[in-house]
XYZ file of C-alpha atoms in Angstrom:
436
model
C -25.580 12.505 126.147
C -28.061 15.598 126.004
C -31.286 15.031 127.165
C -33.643 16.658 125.412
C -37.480 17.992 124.868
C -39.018 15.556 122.663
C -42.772 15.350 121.307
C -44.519 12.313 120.336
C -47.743 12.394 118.603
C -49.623 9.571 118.916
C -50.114 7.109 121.532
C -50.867 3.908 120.123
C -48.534 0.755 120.263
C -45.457 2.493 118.290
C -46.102 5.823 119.961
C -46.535 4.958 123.423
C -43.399 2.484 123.043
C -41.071 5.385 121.307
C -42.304 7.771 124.628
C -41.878 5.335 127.421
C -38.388 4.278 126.235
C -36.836 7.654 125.479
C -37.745 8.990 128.763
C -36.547 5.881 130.028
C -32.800 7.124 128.863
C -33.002 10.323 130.339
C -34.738 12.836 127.551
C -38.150 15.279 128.855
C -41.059 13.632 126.982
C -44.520 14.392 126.261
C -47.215 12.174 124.583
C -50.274 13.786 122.901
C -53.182 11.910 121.298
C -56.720 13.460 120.290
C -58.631 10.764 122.505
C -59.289 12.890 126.130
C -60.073 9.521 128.110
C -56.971 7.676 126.725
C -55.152 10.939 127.849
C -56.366 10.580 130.906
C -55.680 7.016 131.709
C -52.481 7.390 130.729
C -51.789 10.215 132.867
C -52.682 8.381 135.922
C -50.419 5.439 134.386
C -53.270 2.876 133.533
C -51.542 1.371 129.949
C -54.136 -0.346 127.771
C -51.608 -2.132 125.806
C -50.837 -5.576 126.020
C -47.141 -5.325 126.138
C -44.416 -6.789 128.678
C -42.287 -4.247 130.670
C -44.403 -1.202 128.733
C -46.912 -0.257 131.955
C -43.793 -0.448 134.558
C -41.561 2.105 132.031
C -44.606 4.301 131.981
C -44.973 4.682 135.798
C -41.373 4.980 136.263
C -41.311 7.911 133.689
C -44.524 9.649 135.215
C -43.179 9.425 138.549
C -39.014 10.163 137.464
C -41.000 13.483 135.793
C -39.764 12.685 132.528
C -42.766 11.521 131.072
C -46.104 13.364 130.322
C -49.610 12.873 128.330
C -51.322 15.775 126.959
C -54.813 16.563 124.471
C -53.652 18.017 121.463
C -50.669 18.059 119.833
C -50.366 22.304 118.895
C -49.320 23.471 122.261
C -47.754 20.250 122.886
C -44.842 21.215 120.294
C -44.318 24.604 121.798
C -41.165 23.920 122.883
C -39.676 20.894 121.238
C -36.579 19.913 119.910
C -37.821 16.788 118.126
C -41.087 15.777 117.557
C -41.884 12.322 116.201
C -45.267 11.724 114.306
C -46.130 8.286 115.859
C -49.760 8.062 114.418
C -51.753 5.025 112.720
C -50.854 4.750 109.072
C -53.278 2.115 107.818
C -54.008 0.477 104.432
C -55.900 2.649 102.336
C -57.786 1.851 98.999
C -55.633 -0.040 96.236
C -53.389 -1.586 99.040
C -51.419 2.139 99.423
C -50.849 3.373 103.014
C -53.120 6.055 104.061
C -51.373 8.937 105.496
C -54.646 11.197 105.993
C -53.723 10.803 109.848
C -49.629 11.918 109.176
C -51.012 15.188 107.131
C -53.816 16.138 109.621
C -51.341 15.973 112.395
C -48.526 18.141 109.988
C -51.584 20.679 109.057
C -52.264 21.209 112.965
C -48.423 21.797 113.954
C -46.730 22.615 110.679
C -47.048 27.029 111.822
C -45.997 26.190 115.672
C -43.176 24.099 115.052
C -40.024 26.096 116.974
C -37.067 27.238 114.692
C -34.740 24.636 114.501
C -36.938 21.648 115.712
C -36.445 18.228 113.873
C -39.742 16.713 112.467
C -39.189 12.802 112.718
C -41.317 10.219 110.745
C -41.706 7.189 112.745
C -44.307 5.912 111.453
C -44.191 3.231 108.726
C -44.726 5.368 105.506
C -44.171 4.850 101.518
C -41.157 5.871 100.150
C -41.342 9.835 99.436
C -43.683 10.890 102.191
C -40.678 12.841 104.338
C -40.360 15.038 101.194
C -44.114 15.338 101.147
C -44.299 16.222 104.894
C -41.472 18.865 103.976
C -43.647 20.202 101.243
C -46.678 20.333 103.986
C -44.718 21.720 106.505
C -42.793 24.838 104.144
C -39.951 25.960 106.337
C -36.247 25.906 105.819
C -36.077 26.587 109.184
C -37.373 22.496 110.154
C -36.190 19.365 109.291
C -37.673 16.479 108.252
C -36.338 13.075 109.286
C -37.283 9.522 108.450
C -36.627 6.920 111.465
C -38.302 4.026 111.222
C -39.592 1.632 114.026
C -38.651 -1.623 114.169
C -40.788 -3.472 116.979
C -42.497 -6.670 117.591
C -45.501 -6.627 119.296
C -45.185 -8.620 122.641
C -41.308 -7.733 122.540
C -41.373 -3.896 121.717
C -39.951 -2.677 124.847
C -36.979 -5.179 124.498
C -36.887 -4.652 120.643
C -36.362 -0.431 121.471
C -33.845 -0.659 123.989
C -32.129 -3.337 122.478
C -31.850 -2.428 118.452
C -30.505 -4.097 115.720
C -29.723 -1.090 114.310
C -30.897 2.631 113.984
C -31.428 3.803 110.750
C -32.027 7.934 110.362
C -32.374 9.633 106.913
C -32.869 13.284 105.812
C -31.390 15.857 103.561
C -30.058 17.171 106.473
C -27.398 15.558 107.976
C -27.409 17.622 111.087
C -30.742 16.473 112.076
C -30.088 13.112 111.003
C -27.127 13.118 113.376
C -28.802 14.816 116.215
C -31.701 12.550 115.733
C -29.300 9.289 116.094
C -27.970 10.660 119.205
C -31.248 10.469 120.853
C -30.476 6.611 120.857
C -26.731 7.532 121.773
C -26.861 4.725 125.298
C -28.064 2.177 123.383
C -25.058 1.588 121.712
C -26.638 -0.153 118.554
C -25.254 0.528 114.830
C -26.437 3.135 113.035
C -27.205 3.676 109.454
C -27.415 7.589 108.287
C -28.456 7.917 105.077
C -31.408 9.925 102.783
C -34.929 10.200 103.652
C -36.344 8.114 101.168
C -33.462 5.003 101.553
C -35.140 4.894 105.109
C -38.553 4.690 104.462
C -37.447 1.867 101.821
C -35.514 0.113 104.593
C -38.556 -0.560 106.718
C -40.427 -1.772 103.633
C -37.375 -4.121 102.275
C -37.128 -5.464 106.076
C -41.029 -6.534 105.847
C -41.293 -8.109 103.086
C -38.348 -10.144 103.358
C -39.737 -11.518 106.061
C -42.880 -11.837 104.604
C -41.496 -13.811 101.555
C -39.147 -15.758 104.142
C -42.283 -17.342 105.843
C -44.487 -17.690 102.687
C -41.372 -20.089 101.672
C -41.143 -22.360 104.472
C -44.553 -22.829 104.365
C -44.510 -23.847 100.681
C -41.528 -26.109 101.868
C -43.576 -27.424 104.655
C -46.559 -28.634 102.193
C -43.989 -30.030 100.238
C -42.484 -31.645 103.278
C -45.791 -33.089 103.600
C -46.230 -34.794 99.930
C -42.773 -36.331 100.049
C -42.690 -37.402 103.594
C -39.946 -34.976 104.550
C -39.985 -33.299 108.718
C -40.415 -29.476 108.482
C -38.838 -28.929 111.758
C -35.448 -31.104 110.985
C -35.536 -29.269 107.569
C -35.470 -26.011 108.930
C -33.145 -27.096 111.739
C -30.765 -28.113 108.709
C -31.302 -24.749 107.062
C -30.990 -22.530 109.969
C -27.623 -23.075 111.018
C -26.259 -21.617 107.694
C -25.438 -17.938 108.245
C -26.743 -16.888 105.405
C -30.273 -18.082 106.206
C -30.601 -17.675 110.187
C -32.719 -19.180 112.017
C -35.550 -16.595 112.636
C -39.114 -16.538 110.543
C -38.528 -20.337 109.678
C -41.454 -21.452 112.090
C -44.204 -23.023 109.310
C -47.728 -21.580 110.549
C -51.110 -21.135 109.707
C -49.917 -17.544 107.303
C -48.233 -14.452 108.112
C -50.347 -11.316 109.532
C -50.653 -8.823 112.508
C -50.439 -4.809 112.279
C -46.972 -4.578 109.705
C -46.489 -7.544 107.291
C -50.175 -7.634 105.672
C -50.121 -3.704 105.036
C -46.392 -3.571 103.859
C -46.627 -6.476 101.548
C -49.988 -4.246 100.544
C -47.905 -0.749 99.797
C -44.644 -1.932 98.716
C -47.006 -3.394 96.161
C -48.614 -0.309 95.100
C -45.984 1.144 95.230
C -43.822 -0.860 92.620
C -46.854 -0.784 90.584
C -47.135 3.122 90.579
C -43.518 3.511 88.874
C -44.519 0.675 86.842
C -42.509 -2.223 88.251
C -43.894 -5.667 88.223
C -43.152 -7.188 91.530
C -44.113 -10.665 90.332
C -42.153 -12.193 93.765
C -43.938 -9.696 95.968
C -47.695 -10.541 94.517
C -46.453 -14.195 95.018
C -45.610 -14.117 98.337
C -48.939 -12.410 99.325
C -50.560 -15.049 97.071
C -48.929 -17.903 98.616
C -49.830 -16.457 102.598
C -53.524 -16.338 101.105
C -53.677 -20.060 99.949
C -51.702 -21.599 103.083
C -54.858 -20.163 105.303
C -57.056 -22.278 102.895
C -55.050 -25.306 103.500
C -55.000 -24.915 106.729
C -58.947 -25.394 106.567
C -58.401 -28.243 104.590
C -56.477 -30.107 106.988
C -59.212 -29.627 109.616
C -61.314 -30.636 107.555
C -59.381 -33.569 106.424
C -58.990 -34.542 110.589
C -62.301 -34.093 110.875
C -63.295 -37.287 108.257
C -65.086 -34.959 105.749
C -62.365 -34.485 103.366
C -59.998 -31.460 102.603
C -63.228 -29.927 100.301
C -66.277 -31.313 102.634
C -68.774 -29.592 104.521
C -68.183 -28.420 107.911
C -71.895 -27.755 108.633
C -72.929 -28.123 112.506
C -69.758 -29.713 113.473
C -68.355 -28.338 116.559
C -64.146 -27.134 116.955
C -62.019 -26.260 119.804
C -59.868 -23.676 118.686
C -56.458 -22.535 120.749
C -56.026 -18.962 120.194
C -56.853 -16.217 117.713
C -54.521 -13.307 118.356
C -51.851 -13.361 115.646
C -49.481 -14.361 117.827
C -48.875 -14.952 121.489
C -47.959 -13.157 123.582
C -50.444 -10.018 122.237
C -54.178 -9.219 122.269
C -53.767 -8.088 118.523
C -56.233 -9.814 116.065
C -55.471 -7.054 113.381
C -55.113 -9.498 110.380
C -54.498 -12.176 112.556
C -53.580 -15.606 110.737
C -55.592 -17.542 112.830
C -58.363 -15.552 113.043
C -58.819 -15.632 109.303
C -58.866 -19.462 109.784
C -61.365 -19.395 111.928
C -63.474 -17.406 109.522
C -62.924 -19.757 106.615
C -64.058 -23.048 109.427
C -67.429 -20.719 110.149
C -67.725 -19.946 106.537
C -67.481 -23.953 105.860
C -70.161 -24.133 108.922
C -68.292 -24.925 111.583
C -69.679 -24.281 115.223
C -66.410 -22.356 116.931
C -65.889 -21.933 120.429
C -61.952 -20.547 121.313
C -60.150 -19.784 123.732
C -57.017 -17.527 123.948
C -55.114 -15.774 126.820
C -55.106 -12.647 125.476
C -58.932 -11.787 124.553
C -61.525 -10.555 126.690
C -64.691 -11.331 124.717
C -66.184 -8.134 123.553
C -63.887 -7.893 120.588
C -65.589 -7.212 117.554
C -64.015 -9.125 114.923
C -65.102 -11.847 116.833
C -68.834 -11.684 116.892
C -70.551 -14.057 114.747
C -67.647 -16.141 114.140
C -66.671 -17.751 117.192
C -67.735 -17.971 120.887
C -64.701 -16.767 123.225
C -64.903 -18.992 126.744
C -62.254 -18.674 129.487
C -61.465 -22.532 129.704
C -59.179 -24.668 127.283
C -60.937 -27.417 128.694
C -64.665 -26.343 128.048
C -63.351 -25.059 124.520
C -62.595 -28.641 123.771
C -65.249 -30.056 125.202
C -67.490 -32.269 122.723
C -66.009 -31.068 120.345
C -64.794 -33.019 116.892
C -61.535 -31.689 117.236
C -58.847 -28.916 118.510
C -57.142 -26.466 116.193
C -54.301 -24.978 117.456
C -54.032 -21.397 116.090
C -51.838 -19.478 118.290
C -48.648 -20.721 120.019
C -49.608 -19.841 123.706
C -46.750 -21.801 126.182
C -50.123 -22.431 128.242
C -51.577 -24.600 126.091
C -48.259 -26.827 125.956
C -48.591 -27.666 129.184
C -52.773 -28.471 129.396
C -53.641 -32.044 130.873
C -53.936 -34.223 127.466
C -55.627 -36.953 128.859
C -57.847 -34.675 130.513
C -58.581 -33.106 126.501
C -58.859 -36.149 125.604
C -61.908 -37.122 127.961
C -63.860 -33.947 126.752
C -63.333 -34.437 122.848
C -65.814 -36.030 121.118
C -63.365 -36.787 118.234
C -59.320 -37.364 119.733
C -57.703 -35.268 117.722
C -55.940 -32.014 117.011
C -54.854 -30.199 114.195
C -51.694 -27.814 115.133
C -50.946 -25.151 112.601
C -47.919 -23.918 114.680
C -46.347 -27.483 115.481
C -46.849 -26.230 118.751
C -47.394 -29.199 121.161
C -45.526 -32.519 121.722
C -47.075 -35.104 119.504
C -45.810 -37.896 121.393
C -47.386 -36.326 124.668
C -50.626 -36.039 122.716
C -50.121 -40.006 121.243
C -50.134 -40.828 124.804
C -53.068 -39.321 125.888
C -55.018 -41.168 122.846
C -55.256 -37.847 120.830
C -54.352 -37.733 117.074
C -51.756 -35.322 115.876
C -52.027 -33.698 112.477
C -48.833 -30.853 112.408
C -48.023 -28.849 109.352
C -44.732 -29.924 106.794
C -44.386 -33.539 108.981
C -46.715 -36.866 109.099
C -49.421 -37.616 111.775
C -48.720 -38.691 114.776
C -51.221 -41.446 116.877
């Protein structure tokens, strides 16, 4: 393989992943953002990101030489090969993506682009925008190339070196070949196809997975009415091929930095060419109403009734970030719980791994402490919102002491109900009966 001289604008959580890795299998690789401190701090290998293995791959490509951060992504592109637009694409008005960020970054290096450099789309973007960038940038003489990211948060590092698949599109198939070869040691399968088959494959992906979970957690309420076990149903259901086992977990709604805004623009998208994606608005319907009855099972545990008033009653709540693992509350699931409790009157006070306290989205919802324990202390109940392994193992009779009311409501069927029926704690799960 042939390393080679690769841009990456943007450093956020796809960019910084996308640099980190391909310098990791032997390519030259600089980084530019706008933000001078973030530069800076990345330079000297301090990685903001709450991501395994992502700070180590950074210091080992900083000190291999492989790996660099710069300000400003005009000079930076000098003398690239391939650059890859890695910036924030975030939902814009009428659920669309906004891709204000994607042309800025085209305007500023569309004139300095060398002849024969490959412009790559990595960012999530709607269907068409590669043949807009082409438009933007106006020379023959580049190539535009969608390449879609497909990483987890908490896994990204793992997810990019170990692919599913690579999928490359362009009108070009030269690009889209030397493009794929940038992921050559990885060995994973490759699709090549068109630009705008690419950009649809990232939005397909997404909101299969969306509709997969807003399922099982219509199955799980139903699970719940006819006295059916969520977790043996979706045992059953897994082993058949066709269905797999992943996104079958039942949960307090889907969320995070991908699904909410892809559901959003696929959406807008269909709607714009006049297609009624009647499944689609469903399955963001459905996500919408399970974070409503997840209220209403607190509220239910708590003795008021699924529709009562929440007003001064204190909650322990486990975790906020979407999931664990991550410090990410950007649409986070449980979050949005937590502001539907506060909204009822509930008085919060959480606790989750991954949050400092200073968060914004936080402040005047829900007071952040350190301790599980003093997050359940006198409290009317726990709400398990996040599936952190730490809170598996807390000491339930311990919990138990502090609560003022024994019991806990977990959204992610996280925890042992016979562990907690031991301790004396009530457990209320989601798609199977109580427990104690």
């Amino acid at each position: 393989m042939f390393a080679r001289r690769i841009v990456v604008v943007g450093t956020g959580y796809v960019g910084l992943t996308t640099g980190a890795c391909l310098a990791s299998l032997g390519h030259r690789v600089v980084c530019s953002d706008v933000d001078a401190a973030k530069v800076a701090r990345l330079a000297r290998g301090e990685v903001g990101i709450f991501e395994p293995g992502l700070g180590e791959l950074v210091g080992e490509g900083i000190a291999a030489g492989r790996l660099e951060f710069v300000l400003g992504s005009a000079d930076a592109v000098a003398d690239a090969e391939v650059v890859f637009l890695c910036v924030p694409t975030p939902m814009g008005s009428g659920g669309g993506a906004d891709l204000a960020a994607v042309e800025s970054v085209v305007a500023e290096v569309a004139e300095v682009l060398p002849t024969g450099c490959v412009l790559v789309c990595k960012s999530t973007v709607p269907v068409g925008t590669s043949a807009r960038v082409a438009e933007l940038v106006g020379r023959p003489d580049v190539a535009v190339v969608s390449n879609p990211e497909f990483l987890r948060e908490g896994s990204a590092v793992h997810d990019f070196l170990n692919p599913d698949r690579i999928v490359v599109g362009s009108a070009s198939q030269d690009a889209a070949e030397r493009v794929a070869a940038l992921y050559a040691r990885l060995g994973a399968p490759t699709v090549l196809t068109d630009a705008p088959s690419a950009e649809m494959v990232k939005y397909a992906a997404n909101c299969f997975l969306a509709t997969k979970l807003s399922y099982v957690n219509a199955v799980a309420e139903l699970c719940e009415r006819l006295g059916a076990n969520i977790s043996d149903v979706t045992e059953g259901m897994g082993y058949d091929r066709r269905i797999g086992q992943s996104f079958l977990q039942p949960g307090p709604g889907w969320g995070g930095s991908c699904l909410p805004k892809d559901t959003a623009a696929l959406l807008q998208v269909a709607q714009s060419v006049g297609f009624d994606f009647e499944l689609l608005g469903a399955t963001i319907d459905s996500n919408t109403r399970q974070r409503e009855q997840m209220v209403a099972k607190v509220a239910d545990a708590c003795g008021v009734g699924v529709a009562g008033s929440l007003d001064g009653v204190r909650l322990g709540l486990l975790g906020l970030t979407f999931k664990a693992g991550t410090d990410d509350l950007r649409d986070s699931p449980a979050l949005a719980v937590a502001e539907l409790l506060a909204a009822r009157g509930a008085e919060l006070v959480a606790c989750d791994p991954g949050l400092r306290g200073d968060e914004a989205p936080l402040r005047g919802v829900v007071s952040l402490v350190d301790d599980p324990y003093e997050a359940a202390k006198g409290s009317a109940g726990l709400v398990v919102l996040t599936e952190w392994q730490q809170f598996r193992a807390l000491d339930w009779p311990r919990v138990a002491g502090l609560l003022a009311g024994p019991v806990v409501v977990d959204t992610r069927n996280h925890l042992d109900p016979d562990v907690l029926r031991r301790a004396g704690i009530s457990w209320r799960g989601v798609g199977r009966l109580p427990v104690g």
